[in-house]
Each structure stands twice: as C-alpha cells, then as structure tokens.
PDB file of C-alpha atoms in Angstrom:
ATOM      1  CA  MET A  31       0.000   0.000   0.000  1.00 73.00           C
ATOM      2  CA  PRO A  32       1.573   3.328  -0.992  1.00 76.00           C
ATOM      3  CA  LEU A  33       2.245   5.873   1.759  1.00 81.00           C
ATOM      4  CA  LEU A  34       3.301   9.464   1.535  1.00 88.00           C
ATOM      5  CA  ALA A  35       6.528  10.160   3.402  1.00 90.00           C
ATOM      6  CA  ARG A  36       8.178  13.480   4.129  1.00 94.00           C
ATOM      7  CA  PHE A  37      11.871  13.455   4.976  1.00 96.00           C
ATOM      8  CA  SER A  38      13.425  16.447   6.689  1.00 96.00           C
ATOM      9  CA  TYR A  39      16.865  17.424   7.890  1.00 96.00           C
ATOM     10  CA  ASP A  40      17.863  20.077  10.425  1.00 92.00           C
ATOM     11  CA  ALA A  41      21.462  21.273  10.815  1.00 89.00           C
ATOM     12  CA  GLU A  42      20.764  21.655  14.548  1.00 86.00           C
ATOM     13  CA  ASP A  43      20.593  17.842  14.766  1.00 88.00           C
ATOM     14  CA  PRO A  44      23.090  16.904  12.032  1.00 91.00           C
ATOM     15  CA  TYR A  45      23.110  13.139  12.532  1.00 91.00           C
ATOM     16  CA  VAL A  46      19.333  12.715  12.181  1.00 93.00           C
ATOM     17  CA  VAL A  47      16.892  12.485   9.289  1.00 96.00           C
ATOM     18  CA  GLN A  48      13.256  12.699  10.332  1.00 97.00           C
ATOM     19  CA  ALA A  49      10.719  10.697   8.344  1.00 94.00           C
ATOM     20  CA  THR A  50       7.017  11.429   8.743  1.00 94.00           C
ATOM     21  CA  PHE A  51       4.598   8.928   7.216  1.00 90.00           C
ATOM     22  CA  PHE A  52       1.090   9.960   6.152  1.00 91.00           C
ATOM     23  CA  ASP A  53      -2.151   8.375   5.058  1.00 87.00           C
ATOM     24  CA  GLY A  54      -3.727  11.370   3.349  1.00 87.00           C
ATOM     25  CA  PRO A  55      -3.671  14.191   5.915  1.00 90.00           C
ATOM     26  CA  ILE A  56      -3.251  11.813   8.883  1.00 91.00           C
ATOM     27  CA  VAL A  57       0.221  11.378  10.376  1.00 92.00           C
ATOM     28  CA  LEU A  58       0.733   7.664  10.930  1.00 87.00           C
ATOM     29  CA  ALA A  59       4.200   7.756  12.457  1.00 87.00           C
ATOM     30  CA  ARG A  60       7.414   9.732  12.829  1.00 91.00           C
ATOM     31  CA  TRP A  61      10.773   8.048  12.894  1.00 91.00           C
ATOM     32  CA  HIS A  62      14.246   9.462  13.345  1.00 93.00           C
ATOM     33  CA  PHE A  63      16.907   7.735  11.277  1.00 94.00           C
ATOM     34  CA  ASP A  64      20.657   8.026  11.452  1.00 94.00           C
ATOM     35  CA  ARG A  65      21.738   9.818   8.269  1.00 94.00           C
ATOM     36  CA  GLN A  66      24.856   7.693   7.855  1.00 93.00           C
ATOM     37  CA  MET A  67      22.865   4.465   8.247  1.00 94.00           C
ATOM     38  CA  LEU A  68      20.451   5.576   5.519  1.00 95.00           C
ATOM     39  CA  ALA A  69      23.366   6.229   3.176  1.00 95.00           C
ATOM     40  CA  GLU A  70      25.108   2.944   4.018  1.00 95.00           C
ATOM     41  CA  GLY A  71      21.860   1.007   3.585  1.00 95.00           C
ATOM     42  CA  LEU A  72      21.929   1.944  -0.099  1.00 95.00           C
ATOM     43  CA  HIS A  73      25.116  -0.146  -0.435  1.00 95.00           C
ATOM     44  CA  HIS A  74      24.920  -2.932   2.160  1.00 96.00           C
ATOM     45  CA  PRO A  75      22.609  -4.094   4.976  1.00 96.00           C
ATOM     46  CA  VAL A  76      22.861  -2.052   8.182  1.00 95.00           C
ATOM     47  CA  GLY A  77      21.061  -1.840  11.488  1.00 92.00           C
ATOM     48  CA  GLU A  78      19.687  -4.291  13.959  1.00 84.00           C
ATOM     49  CA  GLY A  79      16.799  -4.351  16.352  1.00 80.00           C
ATOM     50  CA  ASP A  80      14.115  -1.740  15.688  1.00 86.00           C
ATOM     51  CA  VAL A  81      15.456  -0.370  12.382  1.00 91.00           C
ATOM     52  CA  THR A  82      17.268  -2.087   9.510  1.00 93.00           C
ATOM     53  CA  PHE A  83      18.087  -0.892   6.003  1.00 95.00           C
ATOM     54  CA  SER A  84      19.072  -2.879   2.928  1.00 95.00           C
ATOM     55  CA  LEU A  85      19.101  -2.403  -0.816  1.00 94.00           C
ATOM     56  CA  HIS A  86      16.268  -4.167  -2.654  1.00 94.00           C
ATOM     57  CA  ARG A  87      16.440  -4.673  -6.434  1.00 91.00           C
ATOM     58  CA  ALA A  88      13.317  -5.698  -8.316  1.00 86.00           C
ATOM     59  CA  ALA A  89      11.771  -5.021 -11.718  1.00 84.00           C
ATOM     60  CA  GLY A  90      14.688  -2.847 -12.816  1.00 86.00           C
ATOM     61  CA  ARG A  91      14.322  -0.510  -9.841  1.00 90.00           C
ATOM     62  CA  ASP A  92      16.439  -0.017  -6.724  1.00 93.00           C
ATOM     63  CA  ASP A  93      14.689   0.637  -3.425  1.00 94.00           C
ATOM     64  CA  LEU A  94      15.866   0.959   0.125  1.00 94.00           C
ATOM     65  CA  ARG A  95      14.101  -1.675   2.220  1.00 94.00           C
ATOM     66  CA  VAL A  96      13.345  -0.257   5.666  1.00 93.00           C
ATOM     67  CA  ALA A  97      12.176  -2.630   8.387  1.00 91.00           C
ATOM     68  CA  LEU A  98      10.672  -0.892  11.434  1.00 88.00           C
ATOM     69  CA  ARG A  99       9.652  -2.389  14.723  1.00 82.00           C
ATOM     70  CA  GLY A 100       8.376  -0.346  17.652  1.00 70.00           C
ATOM     71  CA  PRO A 101       9.152  -1.095  21.286  1.00 66.00           C
ATOM     72  CA  GLY A 102       7.565  -4.333  22.456  1.00 64.00           C
ATOM     73  CA  VAL A 103       6.410  -5.294  18.956  1.00 55.00           C
ATOM     74  CA  LYS A 104       7.031  -8.827  17.711  1.00 57.00           C
ATOM     75  CA  MET A 105       9.135  -9.201  14.558  1.00 53.00           C
ATOM     76  CA  GLN A 106       6.199 -10.595  12.558  1.00 56.00           C
ATOM     77  CA  GLU A 107       4.264  -7.398  13.370  1.00 63.00           C
ATOM     78  CA  SER A 108       6.914  -5.027  12.043  1.00 77.00           C
ATOM     79  CA  ALA A 109       6.415  -2.659   9.118  1.00 85.00           C
ATOM     80  CA  VAL A 110       8.457  -2.993   5.960  1.00 90.00           C
ATOM     81  CA  LEU A 111       8.706   0.037   3.696  1.00 90.00           C
ATOM     82  CA  PHE A 112      10.385   0.504   0.327  1.00 92.00           C
ATOM     83  CA  LEU A 113      11.859   3.899  -0.515  1.00 92.00           C
ATOM     84  CA  GLU A 114      12.937   4.776  -4.036  1.00 93.00           C
ATOM     85  CA  ALA A 115      16.748   4.736  -3.868  1.00 95.00           C
ATOM     86  CA  HIS A 116      17.138   7.477  -6.478  1.00 95.00           C
ATOM     87  CA  ALA A 117      14.908   9.898  -4.544  1.00 94.00           C
ATOM     88  CA  LEU A 118      16.632   9.068  -1.247  1.00 95.00           C
ATOM     89  CA  THR A 119      20.058   9.609  -2.811  1.00 96.00           C
ATOM     90  CA  GLY A 120      18.931  13.039  -4.032  1.00 96.00           C
ATOM     91  CA  PHE A 121      17.622  13.924  -0.575  1.00 96.00           C
ATOM     92  CA  LEU A 122      20.870  12.828   1.091  1.00 96.00           C
ATOM     93  CA  GLU A 123      22.888  14.920  -1.369  1.00 96.00           C
ATOM     94  CA  GLN A 124      20.829  17.942  -0.296  1.00 96.00           C
ATOM     95  CA  THR A 125      21.613  17.226   3.367  1.00 95.00           C
ATOM     96  CA  TYR A 126      25.328  16.989   2.539  1.00 94.00           C
ATOM     97  CA  ALA A 127      25.108  20.476   1.006  1.00 94.00           C
ATOM     98  CA  VAL A 128      23.957  21.696   4.432  1.00 90.00           C
ATOM     99  CA  ILE A 129      26.440  19.664   6.523  1.00 87.00           C
ATOM    100  CA  GLY A 130      29.004  17.516   4.774  1.00 86.00           C
ATOM    101  CA  VAL A 131      29.904  13.955   5.686  1.00 83.00           C
ATOM    102  CA  GLY A 132      32.300  14.058   8.624  1.00 78.00           C
ATOM    103  CA  GLU A 133      31.518  17.727   9.326  1.00 77.00           C
ATOM    104  CA  GLU A 134      28.721  16.949  11.777  1.00 79.00           C
ATOM    105  CA  PHE A 135      29.031  18.631  15.147  1.00 71.00           C
ATOM    106  CA  LEU A 136      26.759  18.344  18.141  1.00 69.00           C
ATOM    107  CA  ASP A 137      27.003  21.137  20.697  1.00 70.00           C
ATOM    108  CA  LEU A 138      26.564  19.112  23.879  1.00 72.00           C
ATOM    109  CA  ASP A 139      26.550  22.207  26.117  1.00 78.00           C
ATOM    110  CA  LYS A 140      23.647  23.673  24.134  1.00 74.00           C
ATOM    111  CA  LEU A 141      21.815  20.337  24.217  1.00 67.00           C
ATOM    112  CA  LEU A 142      22.313  20.038  27.965  1.00 79.00           C
ATOM    113  CA  ASP A 143      21.043  23.615  28.474  1.00 81.00           C
ATOM    114  CA  ARG A 144      17.880  22.774  26.517  1.00 77.00           C
ATOM    115  CA  LEU A 145      17.301  19.589  28.520  1.00 81.00           C
ATOM    116  CA  LEU A 146      17.809  21.326  31.850  1.00 87.00           C
ATOM    117  CA  ALA A 147      15.465  24.163  30.844  1.00 87.00           C
ATOM    118  CA  ARG A 148      12.624  21.655  30.601  1.00 80.00           C
TER     119      ARG A 148
END
C-alpha cells in the first residue's frame, strides 16, 4: 500500500533524518533515522533491532528496504517500507550540502542547556 513520506533534515541535529509517514492528511508515524545508516543502507545491509536498512532490487528498480519495529512489537508485526533509492540519494545529497559527511558537530553544552530548561 503506498504511503506518503516526508523526509526532513535540520542542521541543529546533524546526525538525524526525520521521516514522517502519512495516510492522506493523517500522520501515521514519525521516525528518526541516522543519516549515515540511511546512506550505508543503499550499499549494504545495516542496522539491527528496531530499524534495519538494505538495498532491494526488483523489476529494474532499486529501493531501500526499511524494516521498522516499535518497542515491544514482535518481529512478525513489524512494518516494511520501500523507498525509491534514487529519490533518497537526491535527498541525502541535499543534506550533505547543508552539513558535509564528517563535518557533523553536536554542541553538547547547548543540548544540555535545553534539557535542563525543561
């Protein structure tokens, strides 16, 4: 069943890609993926546990196979999504224009200040 997904990237959290999945106007789920894992998944299987990525080739098309399992969910109840590899590659290239590979920096003092302010 096709789903609409919106991927976003924020330089304030340079290691993370947020994926929001929709059914029409209804948000079904939001997941945060490691940007490097997404990129590596286009070349070889990565991840374990709740999130795994692997390249899937079928009918002349490359997709990224994403297996998702929420906390306490049995493996047979997990969701499996297929993302068009070409579109994901284009998105990742846009994120690299914002923050290049290996140029990520997380200001832990700023993060700690935000957490303590809550």
